[in-house]
């Protein structure tokens, strides 16, 4: 045992296609579908959570890696465009991440290294999406002060 413990999630049906729950860290979960399929459009669709997870873990990874490289990040955002497979609309096929960073001493080599490490080593959402067949591409822009 390496200190891993069982985590408990809870998700409850709230009529139609709406679900509410809680994470092990006591954060609320809301999942829903569009009104045309019986939902209330009050929360993300389950498949959107994969993209949200990818955005979140790569953002945290990249900032953490750049901080360890002693890069001074002033602002950071990630934008994603994702396409679903025509034959299977529940699978993401092409995912394009665009990172936009601003900082005092950011350079292309360090930003590229941080993104590559996240996508290929640290981010479990990226690994899961790649295993399902998704192609993940990225670009970045280092904005001037």
CSV table of C-alpha atoms in Angstrom, one decimal, residues 43-124:
chain,number,residue,atom,x,y,z
A,43,UNK,CA,-24.4,21.6,-15.8
A,44,UNK,CA,-21.7,20.1,-18.1
A,45,UNK,CA,-22.4,16.9,-20.0
A,46,UNK,CA,-20.3,13.9,-18.8
A,47,UNK,CA,-18.1,13.9,-21.9
A,48,UNK,CA,-17.3,17.6,-21.4
A,49,UNK,CA,-15.7,16.6,-18.1
A,50,UNK,CA,-12.9,14.9,-19.9
A,51,UNK,CA,-12.0,18.2,-21.6
A,52,UNK,CA,-12.4,20.1,-18.3
A,53,UNK,CA,-10.1,17.6,-16.7
A,54,UNK,CA,-7.6,17.9,-19.5
A,55,UNK,CA,-7.7,21.7,-19.2
A,56,UNK,CA,-7.4,21.6,-15.4
A,57,UNK,CA,-4.6,19.1,-15.0
A,58,UNK,CA,-2.4,20.5,-17.8
A,59,UNK,CA,-2.9,24.0,-16.5
A,60,UNK,CA,-1.8,23.0,-13.0
A,61,UNK,CA,1.1,20.9,-14.3
A,62,UNK,CA,2.4,23.6,-16.6
A,63,UNK,CA,2.3,26.3,-13.9
A,64,UNK,CA,3.9,24.0,-11.4
A,65,UNK,CA,6.7,23.0,-13.8
A,66,UNK,CA,7.4,26.6,-14.8
A,67,UNK,CA,7.4,27.7,-11.2
A,68,UNK,CA,10.0,25.0,-10.4
A,69,UNK,CA,12.0,26.4,-13.4
A,70,UNK,CA,11.8,29.7,-11.6
A,71,UNK,CA,9.7,31.3,-14.3
A,72,UNK,CA,7.6,34.3,-13.2
A,73,UNK,CA,4.1,33.7,-14.5
A,74,UNK,CA,1.9,36.8,-14.5
A,75,UNK,CA,-1.1,35.3,-16.4
A,76,UNK,CA,-2.1,32.0,-17.9
A,77,UNK,CA,-5.1,30.6,-19.7
A,78,UNK,CA,-5.8,27.6,-21.9
A,79,UNK,CA,-8.4,27.4,-24.7
A,80,UNK,CA,-9.6,24.1,-26.2
A,81,UNK,CA,-11.2,23.2,-29.4
A,82,UNK,CA,-12.3,19.6,-29.6
A,83,UNK,CA,-14.0,17.5,-32.2
A,84,UNK,CA,-16.1,14.4,-31.7
A,85,UNK,CA,-16.0,11.3,-33.9
A,86,UNK,CA,-18.8,11.3,-36.5
A,87,UNK,CA,-19.4,7.6,-36.1
A,88,UNK,CA,-19.3,7.8,-32.3
A,89,UNK,CA,-20.3,11.2,-30.9
A,90,UNK,CA,-19.3,10.3,-27.4
A,91,UNK,CA,-15.6,10.0,-28.3
A,92,UNK,CA,-13.3,13.0,-28.7
A,93,UNK,CA,-11.0,12.6,-31.8
A,94,UNK,CA,-9.1,15.8,-32.2
A,95,UNK,CA,-8.3,18.1,-29.3
A,96,UNK,CA,-6.4,21.3,-29.8
A,97,UNK,CA,-5.1,23.1,-26.8
A,98,UNK,CA,-3.9,26.7,-26.9
A,99,UNK,CA,-1.9,28.0,-24.0
A,100,UNK,CA,-1.6,31.8,-23.5
A,101,UNK,CA,1.0,32.9,-21.0
A,102,UNK,CA,2.5,36.1,-19.8
A,103,UNK,CA,5.5,36.5,-17.6
A,104,UNK,CA,8.9,38.2,-17.0
A,105,UNK,CA,11.3,35.4,-18.0
A,106,UNK,CA,9.2,33.0,-20.1
A,107,UNK,CA,10.9,31.4,-23.1
A,108,UNK,CA,9.8,29.0,-25.8
A,109,UNK,CA,12.0,26.1,-24.6
A,110,UNK,CA,10.7,26.1,-21.0
A,111,UNK,CA,7.1,26.5,-22.0
A,112,UNK,CA,7.3,23.7,-24.6
A,113,UNK,CA,9.1,21.5,-22.0
A,114,UNK,CA,6.4,22.1,-19.4
A,115,UNK,CA,3.6,21.3,-21.8
A,116,UNK,CA,5.3,18.2,-23.2
A,117,UNK,CA,5.9,16.9,-19.7
A,118,UNK,CA,2.3,17.5,-18.7
A,119,UNK,CA,0.8,15.9,-21.8
A,120,UNK,CA,3.2,12.9,-22.0
A,121,UNK,CA,4.0,12.1,-18.4
A,122,UNK,CA,1.9,13.8,-15.7
A,123,UNK,CA,-1.7,14.5,-16.8
A,124,UNK,CA,-3.9,11.4,-16.4
